[in-house]
C-alpha atoms as one frame of an Amber mdcrd trajectory, in Angstrom:
protein
 -55.948 -10.479 -18.168 -55.118 -12.157 -14.890 -55.511 -15.719 -16.188 -53.080
 -15.089 -19.056 -50.649 -13.213 -16.781 -50.927  -9.982 -18.760 -51.118  -7.834
 -15.634 -47.920  -7.526 -13.656 -48.363  -7.593  -9.898 -47.067  -4.006  -9.816
 -50.160  -2.790 -11.730 -53.042  -2.029  -9.376 -55.330  -0.292 -11.865 -58.449
  -2.130 -13.105 -57.899  -5.014 -10.697 -60.258  -6.487  -8.168 -59.407  -5.725
  -4.540 -56.606  -3.296  -5.416 -56.322   0.466  -5.633 -53.763   3.243  -5.412
 -53.539   2.407  -1.707 -52.099  -1.014  -2.627 -49.203   0.686  -4.396 -48.744
   3.291  -1.655 -48.468   0.583   1.032 -45.843  -1.307  -0.942 -43.896   1.883
  -1.670 -43.989   2.853   2.021 -42.755  -0.605   2.958 -39.791  -0.202   0.604
 -39.029   3.292   1.949 -39.258   2.083   5.545 -36.794  -0.726   4.811 -34.415
   1.785   3.211 -34.626   4.038   6.269 -33.694   1.107   8.506 -30.411   0.819
   6.618 -29.998   4.599   6.302 -29.890   4.220   2.499 -30.343   7.033   0.003
 -33.584   6.194  -1.815 -34.800   8.474  -4.607 -38.347   8.047  -5.898 -39.593
   9.168  -9.296 -43.288   9.750  -9.969 -44.563   9.990 -13.540 -48.048  10.917
 -14.671 -48.251  10.209 -18.381 -50.195  13.271 -19.532 -53.258  12.443 -21.635
 -52.009   8.865 -21.918 -55.462   7.400 -22.397 -56.771  10.296 -24.474 -53.838
  10.018 -26.899 -53.892   6.240 -26.905 -52.421   4.406 -29.932 -55.112   1.925
 -30.911 -53.065   0.110 -33.541 -50.396  -0.550 -30.921 -52.996  -2.201 -28.703
 -54.206  -4.401 -31.561 -50.637  -5.429 -32.437 -49.896  -6.244 -28.812 -53.099
  -8.277 -28.475 -52.298 -10.172 -31.653 -48.858 -11.054 -30.239 -50.602 -12.224
 -27.073 -52.726 -14.536 -29.276 -55.976 -12.737 -28.570 -58.839 -14.485 -30.427
 -59.836 -12.845 -33.716 -63.453 -12.114 -32.644 -62.107 -10.008 -29.752 -59.703
  -8.171 -32.050 -62.590  -7.391 -34.402 -64.749  -6.165 -31.508 -61.961  -3.890
 -30.260 -61.326  -2.575 -33.783 -65.029  -1.798 -34.077 -65.036  -0.142 -30.641
 -62.641   2.516 -31.921 -64.399   3.138 -35.264 -66.911   5.875 -36.070 -67.143
   7.174 -32.516 -69.168  10.303 -31.886 -70.360  12.300 -28.915 -73.125  14.826
 -28.437 -72.942  17.533 -25.796 -76.108  18.360 -23.881 -75.999  21.776 -22.218
 -79.266  22.480 -20.419 -81.255  20.635 -23.078 -79.441  22.280 -25.991 -77.783
  19.517 -28.038 -74.660  19.977 -30.114 -74.120  18.375 -33.489 -72.389  14.994
 -33.433 -68.674  15.382 -32.807 -66.358  12.696 -34.197 -63.822  11.289 -31.753
 -60.550  10.133 -33.260 -57.503   8.532 -31.688 -58.902   8.159 -28.204 -59.654
   5.380 -25.796 -61.980   7.586 -23.724 -60.537   8.197 -20.287 -63.938   8.161
 -18.593 -64.717   4.619 -19.736 -63.527   1.457 -18.055 -62.381  -0.054 -21.344
 -60.069   2.909 -21.981 -58.099   2.200 -18.808 -58.047  -1.544 -19.441 -56.895
  -1.050 -23.039 -54.084   1.243 -21.860 -52.975  -1.268 -19.223 -52.920  -4.126
 -21.744 -50.989  -2.061 -24.286 -48.353  -1.237 -21.664 -48.328  -4.512 -19.724
 -44.671  -5.083 -20.586 -43.492  -1.658 -19.390 -41.836  -3.344 -16.398 -39.385
  -5.128 -18.676 -37.401  -1.962 -19.398 -36.446  -1.560 -15.739 -33.472  -3.251
 -14.128 -35.523  -4.047 -11.013 -39.208  -4.168 -11.977 -40.224  -4.980  -8.404
 -39.346  -1.366  -7.516 -42.026   0.069  -9.784 -45.596   0.836  -8.872 -48.270
   1.339 -11.512 -51.833   2.528 -11.381 -53.183   2.626 -14.945 -51.132   5.494
 -16.466 -49.261   6.590 -13.335 -45.827   5.251 -12.420 -43.863   5.443  -9.207
 -40.322   4.092  -9.381 -38.096   3.731  -6.362 -34.347   3.176  -6.517 -33.188
   1.267  -3.489 -29.467   1.906  -3.096 -27.365  -1.075  -2.013
């Protein structure tokens, strides 16, 4: 993802040596600069509810195809989302298999990575993408008034 420049620098999720703290530091730096100039600076925080759980798999595959992802990877990802089941173990009592549909599984690393790839171009809708801070499915957007 990094080699092919899929991850914007504003996205700190699923990246080596970065975390939510990386975004917080940058946001605080922007706020501090605004305070120096006594500028009105609203900040919007968005938590996309169930973003990974309600993930659109076909959208990911389309995006990857546009990014010229090799066919074997596309096939592997397609297979990853097919025929998924879980079993619940409650004190040794096992449930029947439960089919999982339309999910990228929030608790798995690939779910977060898939979400990030599918939304890697989110920054393009903003007038000033450098004022946005992303951590997987969370967005902080600061408007620095002139």
